[in-house]
PDB file of C-alpha atoms and ligand atoms in Angstrom:
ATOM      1  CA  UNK A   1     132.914  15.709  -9.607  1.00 73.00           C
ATOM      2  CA  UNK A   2     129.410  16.547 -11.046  1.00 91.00           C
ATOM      3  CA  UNK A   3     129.671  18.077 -14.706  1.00 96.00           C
ATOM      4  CA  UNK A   4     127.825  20.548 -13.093  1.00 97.00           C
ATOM      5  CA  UNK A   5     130.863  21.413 -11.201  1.00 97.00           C
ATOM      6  CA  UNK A   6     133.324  22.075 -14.327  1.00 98.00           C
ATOM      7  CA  UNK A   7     130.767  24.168 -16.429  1.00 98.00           C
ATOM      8  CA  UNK A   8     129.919  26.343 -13.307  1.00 98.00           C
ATOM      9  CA  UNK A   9     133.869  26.748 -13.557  1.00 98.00           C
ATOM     10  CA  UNK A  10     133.962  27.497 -17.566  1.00 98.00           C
ATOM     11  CA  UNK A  11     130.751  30.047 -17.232  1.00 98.00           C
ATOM     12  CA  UNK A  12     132.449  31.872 -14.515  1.00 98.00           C
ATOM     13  CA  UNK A  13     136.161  31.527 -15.807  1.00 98.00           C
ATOM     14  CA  UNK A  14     137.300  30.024 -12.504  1.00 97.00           C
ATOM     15  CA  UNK A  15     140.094  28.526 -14.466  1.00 97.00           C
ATOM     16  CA  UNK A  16     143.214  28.482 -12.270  1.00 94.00           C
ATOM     17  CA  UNK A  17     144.131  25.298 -13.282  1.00 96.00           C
ATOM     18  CA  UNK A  18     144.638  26.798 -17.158  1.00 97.00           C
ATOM     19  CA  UNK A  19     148.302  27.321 -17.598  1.00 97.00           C
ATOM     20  CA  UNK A  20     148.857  30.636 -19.698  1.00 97.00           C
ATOM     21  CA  UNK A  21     152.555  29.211 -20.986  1.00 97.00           C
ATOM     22  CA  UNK A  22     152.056  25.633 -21.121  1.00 97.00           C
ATOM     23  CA  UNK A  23     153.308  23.219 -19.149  1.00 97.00           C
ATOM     24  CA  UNK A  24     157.520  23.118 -18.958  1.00 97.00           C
ATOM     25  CA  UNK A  25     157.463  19.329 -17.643  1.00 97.00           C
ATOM     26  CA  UNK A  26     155.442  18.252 -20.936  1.00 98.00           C
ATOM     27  CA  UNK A  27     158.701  19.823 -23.004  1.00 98.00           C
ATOM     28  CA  UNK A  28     161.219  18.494 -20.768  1.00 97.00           C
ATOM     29  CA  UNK A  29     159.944  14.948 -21.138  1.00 98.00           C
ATOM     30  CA  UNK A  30     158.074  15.165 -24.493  1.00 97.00           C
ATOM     31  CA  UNK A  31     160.739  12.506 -25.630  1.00 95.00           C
ATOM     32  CA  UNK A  32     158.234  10.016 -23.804  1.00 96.00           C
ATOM     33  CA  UNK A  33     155.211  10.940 -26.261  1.00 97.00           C
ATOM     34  CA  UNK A  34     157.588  11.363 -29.265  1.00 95.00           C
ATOM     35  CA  UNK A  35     160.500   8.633 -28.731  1.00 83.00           C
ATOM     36  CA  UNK A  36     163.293  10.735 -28.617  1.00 56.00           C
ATOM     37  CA  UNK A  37     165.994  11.033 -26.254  1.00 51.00           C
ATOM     38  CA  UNK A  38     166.247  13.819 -24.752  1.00 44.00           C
ATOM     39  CA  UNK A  39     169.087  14.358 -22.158  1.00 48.00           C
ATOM     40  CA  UNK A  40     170.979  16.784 -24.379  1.00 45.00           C
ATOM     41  CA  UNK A  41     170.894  20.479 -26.209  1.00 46.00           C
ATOM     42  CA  UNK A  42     170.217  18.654 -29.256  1.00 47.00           C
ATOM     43  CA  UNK A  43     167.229  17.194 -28.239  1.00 51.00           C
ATOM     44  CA  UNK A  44     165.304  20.128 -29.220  1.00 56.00           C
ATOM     45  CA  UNK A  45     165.917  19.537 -32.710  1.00 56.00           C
ATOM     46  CA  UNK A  46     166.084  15.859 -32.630  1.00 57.00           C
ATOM     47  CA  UNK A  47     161.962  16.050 -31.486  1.00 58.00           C
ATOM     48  CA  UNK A  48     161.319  18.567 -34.125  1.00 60.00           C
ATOM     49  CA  UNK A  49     162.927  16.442 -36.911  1.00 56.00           C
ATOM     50  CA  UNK A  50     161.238  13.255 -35.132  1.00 53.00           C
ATOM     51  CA  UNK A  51     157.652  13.979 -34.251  1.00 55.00           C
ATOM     52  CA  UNK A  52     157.174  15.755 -37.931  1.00 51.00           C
ATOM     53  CA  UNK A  53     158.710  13.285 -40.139  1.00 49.00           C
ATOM     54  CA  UNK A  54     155.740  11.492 -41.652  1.00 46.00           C
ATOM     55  CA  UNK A  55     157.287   7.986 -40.317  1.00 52.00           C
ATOM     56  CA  UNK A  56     156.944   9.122 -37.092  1.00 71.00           C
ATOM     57  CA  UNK A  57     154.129  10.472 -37.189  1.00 89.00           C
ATOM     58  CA  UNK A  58     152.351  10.516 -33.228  1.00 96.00           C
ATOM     59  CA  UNK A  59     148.629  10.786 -32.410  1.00 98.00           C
ATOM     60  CA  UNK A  60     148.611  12.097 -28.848  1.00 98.00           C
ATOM     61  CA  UNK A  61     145.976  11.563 -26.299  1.00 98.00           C
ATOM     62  CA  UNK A  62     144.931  14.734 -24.373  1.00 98.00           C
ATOM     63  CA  UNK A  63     142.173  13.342 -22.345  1.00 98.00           C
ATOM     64  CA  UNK A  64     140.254  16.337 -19.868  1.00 98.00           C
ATOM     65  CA  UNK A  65     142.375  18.922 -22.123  1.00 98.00           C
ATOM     66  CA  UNK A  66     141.021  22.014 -21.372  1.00 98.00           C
ATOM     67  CA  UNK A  67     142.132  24.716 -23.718  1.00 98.00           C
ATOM     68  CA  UNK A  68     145.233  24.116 -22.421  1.00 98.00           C
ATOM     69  CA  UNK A  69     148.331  25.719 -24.508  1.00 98.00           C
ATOM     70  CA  UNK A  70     150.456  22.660 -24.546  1.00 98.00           C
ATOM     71  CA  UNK A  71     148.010  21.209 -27.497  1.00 98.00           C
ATOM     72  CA  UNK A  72     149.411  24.403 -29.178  1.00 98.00           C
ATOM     73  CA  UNK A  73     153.519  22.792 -28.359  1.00 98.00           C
ATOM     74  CA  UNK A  74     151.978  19.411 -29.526  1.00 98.00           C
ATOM     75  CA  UNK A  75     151.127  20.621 -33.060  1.00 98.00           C
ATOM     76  CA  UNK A  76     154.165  22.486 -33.186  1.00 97.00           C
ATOM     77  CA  UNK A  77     155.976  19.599 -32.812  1.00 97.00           C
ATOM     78  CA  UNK A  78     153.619  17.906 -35.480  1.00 96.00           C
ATOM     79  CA  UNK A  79     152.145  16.325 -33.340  1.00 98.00           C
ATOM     80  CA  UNK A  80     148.473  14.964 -34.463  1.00 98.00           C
ATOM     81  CA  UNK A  81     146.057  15.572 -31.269  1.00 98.00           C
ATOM     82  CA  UNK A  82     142.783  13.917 -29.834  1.00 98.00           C
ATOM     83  CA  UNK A  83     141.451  15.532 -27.246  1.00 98.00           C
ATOM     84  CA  UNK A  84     138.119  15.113 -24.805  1.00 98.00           C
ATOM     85  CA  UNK A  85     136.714  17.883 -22.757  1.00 98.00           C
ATOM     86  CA  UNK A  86     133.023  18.463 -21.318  1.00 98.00           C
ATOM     87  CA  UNK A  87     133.333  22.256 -21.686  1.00 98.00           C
ATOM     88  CA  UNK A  88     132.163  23.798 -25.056  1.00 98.00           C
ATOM     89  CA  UNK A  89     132.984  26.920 -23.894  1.00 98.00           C
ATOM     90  CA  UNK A  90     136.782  25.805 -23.040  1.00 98.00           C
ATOM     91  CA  UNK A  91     136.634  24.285 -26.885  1.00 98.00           C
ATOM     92  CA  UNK A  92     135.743  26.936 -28.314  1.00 98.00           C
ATOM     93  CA  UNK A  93     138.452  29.229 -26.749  1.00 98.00           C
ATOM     94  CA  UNK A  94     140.743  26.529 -27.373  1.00 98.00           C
ATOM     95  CA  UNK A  95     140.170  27.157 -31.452  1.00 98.00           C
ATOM     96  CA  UNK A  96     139.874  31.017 -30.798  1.00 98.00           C
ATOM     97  CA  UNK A  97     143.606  30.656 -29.112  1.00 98.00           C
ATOM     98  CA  UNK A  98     144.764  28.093 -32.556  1.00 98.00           C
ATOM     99  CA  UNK A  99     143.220  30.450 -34.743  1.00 98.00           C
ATOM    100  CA  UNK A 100     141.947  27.980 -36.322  1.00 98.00           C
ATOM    101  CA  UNK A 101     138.042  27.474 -37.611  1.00 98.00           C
ATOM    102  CA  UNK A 102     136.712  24.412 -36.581  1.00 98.00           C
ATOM    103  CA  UNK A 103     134.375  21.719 -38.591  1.00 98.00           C
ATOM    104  CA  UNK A 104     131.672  20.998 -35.955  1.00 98.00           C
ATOM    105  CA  UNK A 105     129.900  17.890 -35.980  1.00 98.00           C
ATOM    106  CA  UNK A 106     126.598  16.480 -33.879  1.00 96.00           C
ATOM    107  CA  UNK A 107     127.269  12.839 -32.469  1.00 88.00           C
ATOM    108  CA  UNK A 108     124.985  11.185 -30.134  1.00 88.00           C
ATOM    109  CA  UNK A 109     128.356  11.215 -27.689  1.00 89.00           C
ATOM    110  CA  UNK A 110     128.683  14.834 -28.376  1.00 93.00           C
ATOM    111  CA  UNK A 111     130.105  17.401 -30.624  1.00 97.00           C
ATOM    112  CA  UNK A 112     132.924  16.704 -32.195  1.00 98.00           C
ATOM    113  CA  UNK A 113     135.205  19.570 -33.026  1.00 98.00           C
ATOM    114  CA  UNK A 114     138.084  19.455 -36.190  1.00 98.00           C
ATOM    115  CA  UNK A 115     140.540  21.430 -38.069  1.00 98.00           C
ATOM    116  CA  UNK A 116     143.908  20.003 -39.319  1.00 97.00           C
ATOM    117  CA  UNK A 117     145.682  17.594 -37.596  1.00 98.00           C
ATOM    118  CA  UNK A 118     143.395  17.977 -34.232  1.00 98.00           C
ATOM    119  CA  UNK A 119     139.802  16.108 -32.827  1.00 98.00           C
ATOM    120  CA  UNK A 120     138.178  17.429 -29.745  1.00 98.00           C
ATOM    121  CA  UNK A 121     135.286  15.357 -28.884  1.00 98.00           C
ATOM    122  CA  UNK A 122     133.047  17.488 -26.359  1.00 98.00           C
ATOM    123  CA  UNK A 123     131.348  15.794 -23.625  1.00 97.00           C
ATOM    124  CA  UNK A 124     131.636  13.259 -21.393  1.00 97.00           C
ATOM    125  CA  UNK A 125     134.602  11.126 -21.494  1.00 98.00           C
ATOM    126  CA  UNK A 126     133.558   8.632 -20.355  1.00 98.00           C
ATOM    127  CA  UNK A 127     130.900   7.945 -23.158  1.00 97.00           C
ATOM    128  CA  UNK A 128     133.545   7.693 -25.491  1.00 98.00           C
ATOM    129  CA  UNK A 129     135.536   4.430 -26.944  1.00 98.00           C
ATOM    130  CA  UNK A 130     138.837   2.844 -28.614  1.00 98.00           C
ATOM    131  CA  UNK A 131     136.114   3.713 -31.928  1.00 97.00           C
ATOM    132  CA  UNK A 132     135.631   6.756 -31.687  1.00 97.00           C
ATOM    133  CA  UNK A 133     139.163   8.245 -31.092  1.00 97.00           C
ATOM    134  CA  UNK A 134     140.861   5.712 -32.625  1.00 97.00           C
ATOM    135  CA  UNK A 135     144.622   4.630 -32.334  1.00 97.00           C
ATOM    136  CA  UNK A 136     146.699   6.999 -30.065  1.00 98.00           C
ATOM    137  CA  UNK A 137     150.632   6.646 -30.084  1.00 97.00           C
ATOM    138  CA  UNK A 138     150.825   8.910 -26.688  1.00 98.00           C
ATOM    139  CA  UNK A 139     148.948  10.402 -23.850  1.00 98.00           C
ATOM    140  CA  UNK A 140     149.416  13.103 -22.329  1.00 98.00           C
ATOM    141  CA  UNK A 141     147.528  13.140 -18.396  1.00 98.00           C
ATOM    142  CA  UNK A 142     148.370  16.924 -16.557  1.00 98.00           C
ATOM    143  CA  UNK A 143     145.199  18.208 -14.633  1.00 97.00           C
ATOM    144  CA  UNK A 144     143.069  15.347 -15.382  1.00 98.00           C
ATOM    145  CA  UNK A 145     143.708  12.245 -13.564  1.00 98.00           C
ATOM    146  CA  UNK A 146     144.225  14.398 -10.197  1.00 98.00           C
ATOM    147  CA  UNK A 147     140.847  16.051 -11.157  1.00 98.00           C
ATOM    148  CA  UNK A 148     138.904  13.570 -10.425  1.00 98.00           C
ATOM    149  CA  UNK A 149     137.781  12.487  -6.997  1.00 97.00           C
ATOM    150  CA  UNK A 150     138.300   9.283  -5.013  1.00 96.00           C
ATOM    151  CA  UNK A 151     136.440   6.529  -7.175  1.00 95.00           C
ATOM    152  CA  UNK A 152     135.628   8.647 -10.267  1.00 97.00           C
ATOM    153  CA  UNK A 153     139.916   8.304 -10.909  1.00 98.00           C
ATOM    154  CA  UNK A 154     139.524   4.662 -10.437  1.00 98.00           C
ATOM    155  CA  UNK A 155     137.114   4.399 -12.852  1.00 98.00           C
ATOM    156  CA  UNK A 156     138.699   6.681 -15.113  1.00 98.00           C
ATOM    157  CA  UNK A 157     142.436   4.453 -15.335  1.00 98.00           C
ATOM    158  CA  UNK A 158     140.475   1.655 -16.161  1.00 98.00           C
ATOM    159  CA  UNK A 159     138.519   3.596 -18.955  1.00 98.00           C
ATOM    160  CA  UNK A 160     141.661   5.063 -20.318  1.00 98.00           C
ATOM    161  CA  UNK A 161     143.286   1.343 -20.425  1.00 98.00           C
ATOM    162  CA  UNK A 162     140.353   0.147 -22.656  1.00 97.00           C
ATOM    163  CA  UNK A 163     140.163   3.886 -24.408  1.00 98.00           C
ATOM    164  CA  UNK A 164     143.678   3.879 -25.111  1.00 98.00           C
ATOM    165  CA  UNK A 165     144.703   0.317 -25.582  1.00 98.00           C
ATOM    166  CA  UNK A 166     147.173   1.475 -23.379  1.00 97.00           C
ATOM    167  CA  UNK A 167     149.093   3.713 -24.912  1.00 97.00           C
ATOM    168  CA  UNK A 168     152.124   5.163 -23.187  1.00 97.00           C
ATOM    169  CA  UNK A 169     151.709   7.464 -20.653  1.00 98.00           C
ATOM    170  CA  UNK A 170     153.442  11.138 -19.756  1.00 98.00           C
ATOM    171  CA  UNK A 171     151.459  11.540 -16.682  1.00 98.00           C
ATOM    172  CA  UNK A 172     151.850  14.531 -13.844  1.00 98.00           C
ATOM    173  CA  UNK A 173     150.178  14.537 -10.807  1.00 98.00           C
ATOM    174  CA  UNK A 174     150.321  16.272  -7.309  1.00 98.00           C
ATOM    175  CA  UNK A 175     151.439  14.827  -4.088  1.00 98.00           C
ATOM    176  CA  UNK A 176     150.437  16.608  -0.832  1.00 97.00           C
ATOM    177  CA  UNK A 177     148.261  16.540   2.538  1.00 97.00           C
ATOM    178  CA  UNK A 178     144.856  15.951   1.186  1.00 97.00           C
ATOM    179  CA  UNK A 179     143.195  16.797   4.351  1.00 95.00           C
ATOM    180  CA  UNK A 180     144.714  20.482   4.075  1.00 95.00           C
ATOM    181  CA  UNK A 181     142.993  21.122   0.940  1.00 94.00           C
ATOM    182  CA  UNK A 182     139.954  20.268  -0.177  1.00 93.00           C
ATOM    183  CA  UNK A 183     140.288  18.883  -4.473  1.00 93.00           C
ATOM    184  CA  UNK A 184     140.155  19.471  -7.188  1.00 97.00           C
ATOM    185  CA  UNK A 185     143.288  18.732  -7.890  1.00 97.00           C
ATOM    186  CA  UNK A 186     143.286  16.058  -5.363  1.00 98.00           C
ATOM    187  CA  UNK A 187     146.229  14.284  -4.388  1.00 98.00           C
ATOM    188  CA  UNK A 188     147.301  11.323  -6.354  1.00 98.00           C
ATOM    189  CA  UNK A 189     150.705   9.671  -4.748  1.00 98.00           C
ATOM    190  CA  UNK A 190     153.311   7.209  -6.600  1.00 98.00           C
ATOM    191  CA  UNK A 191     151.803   4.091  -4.743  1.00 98.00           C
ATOM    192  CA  UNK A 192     147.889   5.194  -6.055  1.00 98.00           C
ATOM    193  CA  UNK A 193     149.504   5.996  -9.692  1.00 98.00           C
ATOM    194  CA  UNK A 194     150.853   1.842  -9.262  1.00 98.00           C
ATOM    195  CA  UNK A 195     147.866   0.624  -7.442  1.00 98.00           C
ATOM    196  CA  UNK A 196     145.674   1.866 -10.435  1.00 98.00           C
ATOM    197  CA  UNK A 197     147.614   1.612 -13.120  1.00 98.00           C
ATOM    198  CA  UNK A 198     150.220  -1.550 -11.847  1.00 97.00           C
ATOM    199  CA  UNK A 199     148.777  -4.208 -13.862  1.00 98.00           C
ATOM    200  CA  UNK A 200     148.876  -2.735 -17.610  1.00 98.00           C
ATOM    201  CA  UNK A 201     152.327  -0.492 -17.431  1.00 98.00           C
ATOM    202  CA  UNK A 202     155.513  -0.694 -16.494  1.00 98.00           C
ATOM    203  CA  UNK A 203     155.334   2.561 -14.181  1.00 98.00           C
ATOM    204  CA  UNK A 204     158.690   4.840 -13.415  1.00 98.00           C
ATOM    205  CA  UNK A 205     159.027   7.785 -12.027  1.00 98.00           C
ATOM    206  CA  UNK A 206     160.932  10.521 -13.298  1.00 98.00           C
ATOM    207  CA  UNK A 207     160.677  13.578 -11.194  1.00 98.00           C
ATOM    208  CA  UNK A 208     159.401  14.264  -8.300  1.00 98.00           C
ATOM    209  CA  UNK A 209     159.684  18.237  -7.542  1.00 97.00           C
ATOM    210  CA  UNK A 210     158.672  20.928  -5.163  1.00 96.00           C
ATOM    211  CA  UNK A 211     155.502  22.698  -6.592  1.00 95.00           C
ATOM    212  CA  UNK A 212     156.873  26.224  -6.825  1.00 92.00           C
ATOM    213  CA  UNK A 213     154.578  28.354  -4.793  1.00 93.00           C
ATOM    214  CA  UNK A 214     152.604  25.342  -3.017  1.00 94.00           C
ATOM    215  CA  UNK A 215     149.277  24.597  -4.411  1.00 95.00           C
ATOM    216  CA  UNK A 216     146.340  27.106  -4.913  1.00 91.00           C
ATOM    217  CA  UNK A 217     149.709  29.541  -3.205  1.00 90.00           C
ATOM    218  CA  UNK A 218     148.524  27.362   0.374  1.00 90.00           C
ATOM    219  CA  UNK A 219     149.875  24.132   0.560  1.00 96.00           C
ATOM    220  CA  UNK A 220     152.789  22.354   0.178  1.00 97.00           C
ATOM    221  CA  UNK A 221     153.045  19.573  -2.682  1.00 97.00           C
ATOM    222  CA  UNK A 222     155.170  18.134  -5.028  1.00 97.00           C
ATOM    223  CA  UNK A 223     155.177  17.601  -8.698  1.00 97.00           C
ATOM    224  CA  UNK A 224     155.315  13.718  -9.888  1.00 98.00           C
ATOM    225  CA  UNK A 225     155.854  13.617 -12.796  1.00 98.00           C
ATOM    226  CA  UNK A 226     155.042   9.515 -14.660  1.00 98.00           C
ATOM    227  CA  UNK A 227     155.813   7.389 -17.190  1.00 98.00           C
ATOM    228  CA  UNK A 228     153.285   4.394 -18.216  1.00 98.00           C
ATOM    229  CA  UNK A 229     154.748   2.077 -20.915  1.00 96.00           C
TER     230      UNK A 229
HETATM  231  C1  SAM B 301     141.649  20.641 -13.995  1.00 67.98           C
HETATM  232  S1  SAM B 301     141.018  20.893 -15.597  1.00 67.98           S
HETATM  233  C2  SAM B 301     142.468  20.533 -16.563  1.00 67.98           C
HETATM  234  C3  SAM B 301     142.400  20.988 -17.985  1.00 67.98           C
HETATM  235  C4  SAM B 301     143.694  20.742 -18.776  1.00 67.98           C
HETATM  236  N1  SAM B 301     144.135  19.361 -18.700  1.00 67.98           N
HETATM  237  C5  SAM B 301     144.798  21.679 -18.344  1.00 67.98           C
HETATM  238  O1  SAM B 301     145.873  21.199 -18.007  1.00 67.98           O
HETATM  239  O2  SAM B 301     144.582  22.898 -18.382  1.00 67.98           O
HETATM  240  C6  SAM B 301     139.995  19.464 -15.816  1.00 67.98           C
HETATM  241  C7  SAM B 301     139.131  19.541 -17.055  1.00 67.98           C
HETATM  242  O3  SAM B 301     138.417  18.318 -17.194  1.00 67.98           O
HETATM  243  C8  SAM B 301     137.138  18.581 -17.727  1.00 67.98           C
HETATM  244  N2  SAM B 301     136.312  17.423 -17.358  1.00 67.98           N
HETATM  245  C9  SAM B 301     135.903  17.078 -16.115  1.00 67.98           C
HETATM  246  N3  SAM B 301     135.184  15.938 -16.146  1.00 67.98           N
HETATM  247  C10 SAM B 301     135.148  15.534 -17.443  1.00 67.98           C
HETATM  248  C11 SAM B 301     134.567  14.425 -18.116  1.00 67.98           C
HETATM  249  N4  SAM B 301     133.861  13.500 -17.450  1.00 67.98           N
HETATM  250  N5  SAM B 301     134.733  14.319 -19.457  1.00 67.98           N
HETATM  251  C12 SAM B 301     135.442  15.261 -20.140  1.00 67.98           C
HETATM  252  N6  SAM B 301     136.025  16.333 -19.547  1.00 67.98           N
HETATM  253  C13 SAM B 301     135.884  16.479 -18.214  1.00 67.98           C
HETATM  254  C14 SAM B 301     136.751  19.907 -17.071  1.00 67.98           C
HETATM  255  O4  SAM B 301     135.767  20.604 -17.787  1.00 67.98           O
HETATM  256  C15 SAM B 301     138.090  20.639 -17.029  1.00 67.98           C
HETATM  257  O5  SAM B 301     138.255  21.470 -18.143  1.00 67.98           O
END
């Protein structure tokens, strides 16, 4: 996609993508990002005690984040967060919805945007290196792998394996018909998750679910929900 694409979609708040609550597959697997299992009632507290202890302490990847509201969850859970996103304007809602006042710094990459215990560096992704975001314990891929077109998402597992230094993965993505909707999000199957990602992870699956209401309320598609270690 052109960048030209996503701002036209910031200016005119064509954000249906933008979850309002979060999303509930990052808190029922958030043990991958924070190392805790998580098949029980007390796993609630177990990733509270874990992910804020300063031993523990995770950096978590958010890489095309949006504003979304699970950087919100992440911080909650004390979580520290990096995150990349082209969109200023998506930035600067994101700190609006923290409440938090931002440092904002000039880079030739970008603006970088700061507060405790959370980077945002605005621009283009790919620009960025291991250097500048520094080491990551986690990432967390929803909406930005599967919003990339054919060749772009290529490109972009390869960048995040080099960005990263391959940091495990919670990764969701869409399965459906790609010729009955035209992306973004555009499909991204279990065998193109392995065929991109196959030779620097061990890849499992963990859920693969019917998308509640189809996608864009049209088509059909499932949930697939990744992950990369
Ligand atoms: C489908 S949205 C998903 C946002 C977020 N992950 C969420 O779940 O709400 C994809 C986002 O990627 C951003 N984006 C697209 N290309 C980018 C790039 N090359 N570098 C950084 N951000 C990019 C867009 O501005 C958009 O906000």
């Amino acid at each position: 996609m052109e960048h030209s694409f996503w701002h036209s979609k910031w200016n005119k708040n064509e954000i249906g993508f933008h979850e309002p609550e979060g999303n509930a597959l990052l808190v029922k697997y958030s043990h991958v990002l924070l190392n805790v299992k998580s098949d029980t009632a007390e796993s609630e507290a177990l990733v509270n005690e874990s992910a804020s202890s300063e031993k523990t302490q995770k950096r978590i990847f958010v890489p095309l984040c949006g504003k979304t509201k699970d950087i919100a969850w992440l911080l909650s859970k004390g979580c520290e967060v990096v995150g990349a996103e082209l969109s200023e304007i998506a930035i600067t809602q994101l700190f609006e919805d923290l409440n938090l006042t931002p440092t904002i710094e000039s880079s030739p990459k970008g603006k970088v945007y700061s507060a405790s215990h959370i980077t945002i560096f605005v621009g283009d992704i790919f620009k960025l290196t291991h250097e500048d975001i520094g080491e990551v314990t986690g990432v967390y891929d929803r909406a930005a792998l599967v919003a990339l077109p054919d060749g772009l998402r290529e490109r972009y597992a390869e960048h995040m394996v080099s960005l990263t230094r391959c940091a495990p993965q919670l990764l969701i993505t869409f399965d459906y018909q790609q010729s009955e909707l035209q992306g973004p999000p555009f499909c991204v199957s279990q065998s193109m998750v392995e065929n991109m990602y196959k030779e620097h992870y061990a890849i499992s699956l963990l859920e693969r679910s019917d998308l509640e209401g189809g996608l864009k309320k049209k088509v059909k598609a499932d949930n697939l929900v990744f992950t990369l270690s």
